mmCIF file of C-alpha atoms in Angstrom:
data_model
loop_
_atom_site.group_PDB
_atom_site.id
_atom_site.type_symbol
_atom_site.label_atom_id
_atom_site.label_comp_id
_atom_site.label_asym_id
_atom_site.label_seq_id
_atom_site.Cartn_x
_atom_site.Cartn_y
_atom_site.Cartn_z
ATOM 1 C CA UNK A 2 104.508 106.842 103.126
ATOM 2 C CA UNK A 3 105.215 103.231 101.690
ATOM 3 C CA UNK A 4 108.145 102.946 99.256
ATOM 4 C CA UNK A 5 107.878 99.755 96.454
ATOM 5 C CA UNK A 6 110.628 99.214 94.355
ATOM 6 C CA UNK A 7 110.354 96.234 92.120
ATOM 7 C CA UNK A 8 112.742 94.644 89.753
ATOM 8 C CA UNK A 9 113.467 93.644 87.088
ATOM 9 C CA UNK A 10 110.589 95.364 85.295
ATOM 10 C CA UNK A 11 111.627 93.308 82.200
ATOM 11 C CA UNK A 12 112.276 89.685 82.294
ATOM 12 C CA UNK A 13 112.827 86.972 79.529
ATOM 13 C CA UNK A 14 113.406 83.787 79.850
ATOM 14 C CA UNK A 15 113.560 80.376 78.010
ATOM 15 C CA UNK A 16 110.478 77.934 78.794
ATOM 16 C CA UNK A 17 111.695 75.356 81.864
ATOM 17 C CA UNK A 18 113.684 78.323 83.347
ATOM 18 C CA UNK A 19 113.146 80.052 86.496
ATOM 19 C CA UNK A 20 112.152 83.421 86.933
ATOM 20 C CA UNK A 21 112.458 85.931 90.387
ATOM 21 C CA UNK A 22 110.556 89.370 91.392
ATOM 22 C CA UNK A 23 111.766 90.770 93.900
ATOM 23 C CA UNK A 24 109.991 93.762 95.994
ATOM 24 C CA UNK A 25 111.612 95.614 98.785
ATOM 25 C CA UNK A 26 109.888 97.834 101.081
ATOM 26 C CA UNK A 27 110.626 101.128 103.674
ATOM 27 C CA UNK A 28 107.829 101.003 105.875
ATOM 28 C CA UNK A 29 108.641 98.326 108.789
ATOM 29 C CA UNK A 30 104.767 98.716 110.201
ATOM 30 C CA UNK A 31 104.048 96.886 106.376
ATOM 31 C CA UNK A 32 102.314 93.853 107.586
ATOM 32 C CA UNK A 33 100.104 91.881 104.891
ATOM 33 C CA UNK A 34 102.092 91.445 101.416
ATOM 34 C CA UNK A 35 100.242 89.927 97.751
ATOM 35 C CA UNK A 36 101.470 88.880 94.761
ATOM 36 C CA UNK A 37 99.145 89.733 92.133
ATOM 37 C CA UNK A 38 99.410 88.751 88.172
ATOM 38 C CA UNK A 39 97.955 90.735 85.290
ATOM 39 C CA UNK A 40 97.744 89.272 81.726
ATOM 40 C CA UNK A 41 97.020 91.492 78.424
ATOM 41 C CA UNK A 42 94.616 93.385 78.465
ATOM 42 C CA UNK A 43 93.010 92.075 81.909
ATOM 43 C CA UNK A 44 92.109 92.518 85.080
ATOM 44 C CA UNK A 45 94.506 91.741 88.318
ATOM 45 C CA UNK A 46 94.326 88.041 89.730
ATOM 46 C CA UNK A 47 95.699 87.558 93.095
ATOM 47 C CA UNK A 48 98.267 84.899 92.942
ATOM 48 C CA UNK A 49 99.385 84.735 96.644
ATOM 49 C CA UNK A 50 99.272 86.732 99.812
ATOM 50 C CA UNK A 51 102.142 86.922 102.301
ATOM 51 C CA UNK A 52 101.366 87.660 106.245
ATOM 52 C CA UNK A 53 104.213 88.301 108.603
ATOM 53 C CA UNK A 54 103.997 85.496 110.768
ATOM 54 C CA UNK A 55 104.907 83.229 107.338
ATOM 55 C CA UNK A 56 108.122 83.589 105.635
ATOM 56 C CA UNK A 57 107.453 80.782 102.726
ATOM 57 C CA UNK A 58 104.385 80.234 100.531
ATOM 58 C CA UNK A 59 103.966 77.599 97.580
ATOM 59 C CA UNK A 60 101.461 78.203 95.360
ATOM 60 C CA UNK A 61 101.048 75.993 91.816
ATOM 61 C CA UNK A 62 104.595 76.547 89.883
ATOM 62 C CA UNK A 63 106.127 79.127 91.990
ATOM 63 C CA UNK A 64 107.500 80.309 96.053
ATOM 64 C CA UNK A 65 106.792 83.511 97.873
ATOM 65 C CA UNK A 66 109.529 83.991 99.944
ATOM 66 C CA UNK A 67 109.072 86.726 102.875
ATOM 67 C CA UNK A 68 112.624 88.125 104.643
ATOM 68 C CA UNK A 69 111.441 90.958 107.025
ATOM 69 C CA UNK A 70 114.761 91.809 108.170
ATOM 70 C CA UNK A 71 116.105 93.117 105.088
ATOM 71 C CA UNK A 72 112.345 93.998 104.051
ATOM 72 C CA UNK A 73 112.332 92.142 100.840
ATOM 73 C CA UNK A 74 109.776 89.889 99.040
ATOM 74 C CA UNK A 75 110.284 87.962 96.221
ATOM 75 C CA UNK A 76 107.999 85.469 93.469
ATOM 76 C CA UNK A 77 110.208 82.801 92.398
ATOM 77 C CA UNK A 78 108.592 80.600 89.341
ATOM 78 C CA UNK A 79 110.257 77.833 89.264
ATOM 79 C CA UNK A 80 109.663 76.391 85.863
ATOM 80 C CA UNK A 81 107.920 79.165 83.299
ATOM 81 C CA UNK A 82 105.839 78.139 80.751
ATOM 82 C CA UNK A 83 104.319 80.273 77.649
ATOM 83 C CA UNK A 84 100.867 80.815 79.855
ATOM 84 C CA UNK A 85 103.144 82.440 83.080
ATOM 85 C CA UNK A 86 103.901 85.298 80.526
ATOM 86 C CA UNK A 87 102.512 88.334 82.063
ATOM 87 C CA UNK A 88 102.604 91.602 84.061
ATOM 88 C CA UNK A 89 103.384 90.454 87.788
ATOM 89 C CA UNK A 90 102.939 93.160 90.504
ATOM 90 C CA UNK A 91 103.654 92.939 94.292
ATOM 91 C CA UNK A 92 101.575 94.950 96.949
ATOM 92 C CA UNK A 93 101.993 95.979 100.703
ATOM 93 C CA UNK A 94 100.038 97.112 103.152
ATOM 94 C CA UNK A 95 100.042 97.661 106.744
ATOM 95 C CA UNK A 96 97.965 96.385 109.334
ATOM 96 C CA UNK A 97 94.870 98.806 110.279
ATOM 97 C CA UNK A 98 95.553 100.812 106.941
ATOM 98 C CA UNK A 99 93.794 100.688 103.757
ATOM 99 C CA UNK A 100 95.704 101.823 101.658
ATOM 100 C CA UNK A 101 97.653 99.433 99.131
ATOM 101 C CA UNK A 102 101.081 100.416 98.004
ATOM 102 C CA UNK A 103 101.757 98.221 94.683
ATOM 103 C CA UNK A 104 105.238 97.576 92.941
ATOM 104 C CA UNK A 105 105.650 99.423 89.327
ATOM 105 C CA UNK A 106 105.387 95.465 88.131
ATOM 106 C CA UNK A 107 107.514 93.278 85.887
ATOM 107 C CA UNK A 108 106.499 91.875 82.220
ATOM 108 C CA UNK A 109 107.758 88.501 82.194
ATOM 109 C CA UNK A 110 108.146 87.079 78.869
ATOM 110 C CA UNK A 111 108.722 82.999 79.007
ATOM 111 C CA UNK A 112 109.656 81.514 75.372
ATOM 112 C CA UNK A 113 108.431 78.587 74.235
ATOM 113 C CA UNK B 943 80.027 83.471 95.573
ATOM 114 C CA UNK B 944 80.760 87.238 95.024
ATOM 115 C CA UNK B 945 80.925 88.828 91.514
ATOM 116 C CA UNK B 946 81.991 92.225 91.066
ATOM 117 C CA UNK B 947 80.628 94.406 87.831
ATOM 118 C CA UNK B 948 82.168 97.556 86.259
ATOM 119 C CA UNK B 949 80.189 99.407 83.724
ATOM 120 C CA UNK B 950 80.885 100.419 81.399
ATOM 121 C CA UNK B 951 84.071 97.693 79.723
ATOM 122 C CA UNK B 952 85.665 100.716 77.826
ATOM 123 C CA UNK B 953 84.755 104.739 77.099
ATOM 124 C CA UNK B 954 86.116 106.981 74.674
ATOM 125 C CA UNK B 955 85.483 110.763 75.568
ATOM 126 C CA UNK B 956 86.518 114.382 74.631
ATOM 127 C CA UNK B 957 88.672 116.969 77.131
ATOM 128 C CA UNK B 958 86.509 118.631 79.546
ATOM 129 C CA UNK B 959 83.038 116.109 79.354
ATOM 130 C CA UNK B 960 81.912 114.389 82.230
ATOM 131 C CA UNK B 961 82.362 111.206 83.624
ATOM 132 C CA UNK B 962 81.067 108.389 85.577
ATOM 133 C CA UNK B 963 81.798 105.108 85.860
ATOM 134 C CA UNK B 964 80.430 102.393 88.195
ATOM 135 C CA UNK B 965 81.513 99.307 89.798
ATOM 136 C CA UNK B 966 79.116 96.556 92.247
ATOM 137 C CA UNK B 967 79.830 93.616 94.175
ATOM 138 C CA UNK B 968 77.373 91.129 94.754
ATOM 139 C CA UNK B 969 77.364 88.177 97.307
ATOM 140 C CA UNK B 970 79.488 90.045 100.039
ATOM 141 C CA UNK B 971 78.209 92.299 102.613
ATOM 142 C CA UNK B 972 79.697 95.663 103.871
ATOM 143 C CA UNK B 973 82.919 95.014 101.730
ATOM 144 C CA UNK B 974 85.462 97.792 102.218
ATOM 145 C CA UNK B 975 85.466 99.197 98.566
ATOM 146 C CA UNK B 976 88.505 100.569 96.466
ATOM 147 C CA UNK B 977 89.098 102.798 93.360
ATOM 148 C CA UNK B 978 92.359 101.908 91.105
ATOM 149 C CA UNK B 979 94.199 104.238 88.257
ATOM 150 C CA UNK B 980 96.285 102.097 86.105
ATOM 151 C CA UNK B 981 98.515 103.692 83.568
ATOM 152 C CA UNK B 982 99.669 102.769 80.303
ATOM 153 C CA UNK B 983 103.063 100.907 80.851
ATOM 154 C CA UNK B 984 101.457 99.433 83.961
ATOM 155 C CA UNK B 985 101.992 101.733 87.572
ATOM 156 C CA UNK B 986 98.649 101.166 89.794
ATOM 157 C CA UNK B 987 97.782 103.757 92.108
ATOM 158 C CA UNK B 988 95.447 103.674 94.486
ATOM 159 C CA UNK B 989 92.533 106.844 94.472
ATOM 160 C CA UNK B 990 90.125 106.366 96.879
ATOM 161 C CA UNK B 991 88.309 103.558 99.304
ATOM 162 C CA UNK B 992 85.313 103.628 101.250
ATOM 163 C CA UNK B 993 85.026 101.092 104.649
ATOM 164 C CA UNK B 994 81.018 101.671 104.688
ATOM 165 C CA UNK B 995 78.074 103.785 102.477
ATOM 166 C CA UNK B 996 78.202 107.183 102.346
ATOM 167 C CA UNK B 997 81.931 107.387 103.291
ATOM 168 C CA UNK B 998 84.763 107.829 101.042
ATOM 169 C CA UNK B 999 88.679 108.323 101.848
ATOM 170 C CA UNK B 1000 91.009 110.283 99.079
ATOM 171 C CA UNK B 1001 94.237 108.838 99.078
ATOM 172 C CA UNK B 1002 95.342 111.038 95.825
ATOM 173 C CA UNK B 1003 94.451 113.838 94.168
ATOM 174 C CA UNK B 1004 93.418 113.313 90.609
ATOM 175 C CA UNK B 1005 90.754 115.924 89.740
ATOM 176 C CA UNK B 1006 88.433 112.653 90.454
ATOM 177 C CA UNK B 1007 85.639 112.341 92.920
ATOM 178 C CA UNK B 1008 84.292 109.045 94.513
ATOM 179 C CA UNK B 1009 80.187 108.243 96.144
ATOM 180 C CA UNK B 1010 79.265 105.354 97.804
ATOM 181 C CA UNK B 1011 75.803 105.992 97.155
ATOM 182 C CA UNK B 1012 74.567 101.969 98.357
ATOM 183 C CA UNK B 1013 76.245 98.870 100.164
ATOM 184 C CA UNK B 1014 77.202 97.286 97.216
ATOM 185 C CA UNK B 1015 77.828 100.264 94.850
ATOM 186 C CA UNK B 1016 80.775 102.364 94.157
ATOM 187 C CA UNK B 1017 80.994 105.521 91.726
ATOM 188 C CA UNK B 1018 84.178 107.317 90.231
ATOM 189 C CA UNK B 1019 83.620 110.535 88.472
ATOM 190 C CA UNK B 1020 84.439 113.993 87.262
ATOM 191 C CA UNK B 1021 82.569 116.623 86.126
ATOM 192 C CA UNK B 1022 85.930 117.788 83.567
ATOM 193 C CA UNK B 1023 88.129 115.462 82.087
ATOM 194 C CA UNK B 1024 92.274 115.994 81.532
ATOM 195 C CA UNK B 1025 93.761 114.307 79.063
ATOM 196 C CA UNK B 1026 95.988 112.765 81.615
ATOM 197 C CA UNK B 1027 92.763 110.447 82.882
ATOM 198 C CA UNK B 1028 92.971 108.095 80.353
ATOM 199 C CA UNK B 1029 94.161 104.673 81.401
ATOM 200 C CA UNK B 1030 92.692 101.884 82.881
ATOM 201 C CA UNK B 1031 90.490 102.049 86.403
ATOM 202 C CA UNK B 1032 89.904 99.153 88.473
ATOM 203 C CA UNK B 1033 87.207 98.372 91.026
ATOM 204 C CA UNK B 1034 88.534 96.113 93.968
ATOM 205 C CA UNK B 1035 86.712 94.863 97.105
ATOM 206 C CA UNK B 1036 88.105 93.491 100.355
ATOM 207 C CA UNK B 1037 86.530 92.258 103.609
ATOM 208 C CA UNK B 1038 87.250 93.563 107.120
ATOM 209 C CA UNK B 1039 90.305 91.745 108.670
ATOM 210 C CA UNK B 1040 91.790 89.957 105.094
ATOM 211 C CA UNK B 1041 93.173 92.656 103.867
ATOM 212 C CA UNK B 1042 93.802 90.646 100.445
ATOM 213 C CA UNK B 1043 92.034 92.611 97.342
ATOM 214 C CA UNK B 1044 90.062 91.249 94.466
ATOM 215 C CA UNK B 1045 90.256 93.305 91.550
ATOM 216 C CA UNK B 1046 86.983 93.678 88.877
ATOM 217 C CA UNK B 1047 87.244 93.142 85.105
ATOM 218 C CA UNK B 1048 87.945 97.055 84.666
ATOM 219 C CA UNK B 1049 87.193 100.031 82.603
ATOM 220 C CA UNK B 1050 89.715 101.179 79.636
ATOM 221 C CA UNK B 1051 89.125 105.349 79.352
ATOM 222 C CA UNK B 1052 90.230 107.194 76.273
ATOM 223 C CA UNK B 1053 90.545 110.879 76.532
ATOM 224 C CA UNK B 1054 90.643 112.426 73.170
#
C-alpha cells in the first residue's frame, strides 16, 4: 500500500518566518493530495487539496506545491504568525480508492 | 449547508465494557462515510468507510466493528475494549467524485 513520510515532525520558528512540510509518497497511481491542519485539542480542518493536473495552489498565507516526478508535496507558509501554530498533516489518495493514507504530521510552533 | 455530529464529545470507560459511538451528517445525501483512529502524539489511521447504507469496508483491524444502520448515520463499536483503544476517533464524510474529506468535531476515549 501507500507510503507517507512527512517531515519535520517538529518545527519552530520565529513569527514573520517561513515554514515548509514536506510529504513524499510511493504509490505513483496517488492522484488527489490535502493538506489538512489540526489545532489543540480539535478536530481536522482541510486547508487545501492538491489534484494532479495542478502543480501550485495559494491559499491565505501559504503555497501547496505538487512535483509528481519526484512524488513530493510540500505546505510552504510564508509568513507564520502565533494563530498558524498547530499540528499540520498531509493526505493521499488515489483515484477510485477510498482509502486515505495521511502523513504522521508536523507540530509547528511559530513565536511571537 | 452540511453539519456533521459525533456523540458523545468524550468517554471514559473500563477494559473489557462495551462501546459505541455515533457520528451523522446532515444536509448531504448518500455521502461516502469514514471512521478515523487518532493516537496520542498525533498518527491518523484510517478504520473503516462505507460508500452507501448497510455496507461497510475494513481497512484495519482494530478489534472494532462499524454499521451503517441509515443514510446519514454511522456507528463504531466493540463489544470488549483494549486498553490500546483509547485515543481520539474522528467521523469524516466525502461526496462521490471530490474525494476531499471533512472531518467532525470528534470523540476523546479513555480506557482505564
Amino acid at each position: 500500500g501507500e507510503q507517507v513520510e512527512q517531515r519535520p515532525p517538529h518545527l519552530s520558528v520565529r513569527e514573520g518566518d517561513s515554514a515548509v512540510i514536506t510529504c513524499t509518497y510511493t504509490d505513483p497511481n496517488s492522484y488527489y493530495f490535502f493538506w489538512y491542519k489540526q489545532e489543540p485539542g480539535a478536530s481536522l480542518q482541510l486547508l487545501m487539496k492538491v489534484f494532479s493536473s495542478t502543480e501550485i495552489n495559494e491559499g491565505q498565507g501559504f503555497t501547496v506545491l505538487l512535483n509528481k516526478k519526484d512524488k513530493r508535496l510540500s505546505l510552504n507558509l510564508t509568513a507564520a504568525h502565533p494563530g498558524d501554530s498547530a499540528a499540520y498533516f498531509c493526505a493521499v489518495s488515489a483515484a477510485g480508492y477510498q482509502n486515505f493514507y495521511f502523513g504522521k504530521g508536523t507540530s509547528l510552533t511559530v513565536i511571537p | 449547508a452540511q453539519t456533521i455530529h459525533q456523540w458523545p464529545v468524550a468517554e471514559i470507560k473500563a477494559v473489557g465494557s462495551p462501546l459505541s459511538l455515533g457520528c451523522t451528517i446532515k444536509g448531504k445525501s448518500s455521502p461516502n462515510l469514514y471512521w478515523y483512529w487518532q493516537a496520542t502524539g498525533g498518527t491518523l489511521q484510517q478504520l473503516f468507510y462505507s460508500i452507501t447504507v448497510g455496507q461497510v469496508e475494513s481497512v484495519v483491524q482494530l478489534n472494532l466493528s462499524a454499521s451503517r444502520p441509515k443514510d446519514d448515520q454511522f456507528i463504531l463499536s466493540t463489544e470488549k475494549l483494549l486498553l490500546s483503544h483509547s485515543g481520539f476517533y474522528l467521523c469524516a464524510w466525502s461526496l462521490a467524485r471530490t474525494y476531499e474529506q471533512y472531518f467532525g468535531p470528534g470523540t476523546r476515549l479513555t480506557v482505564l
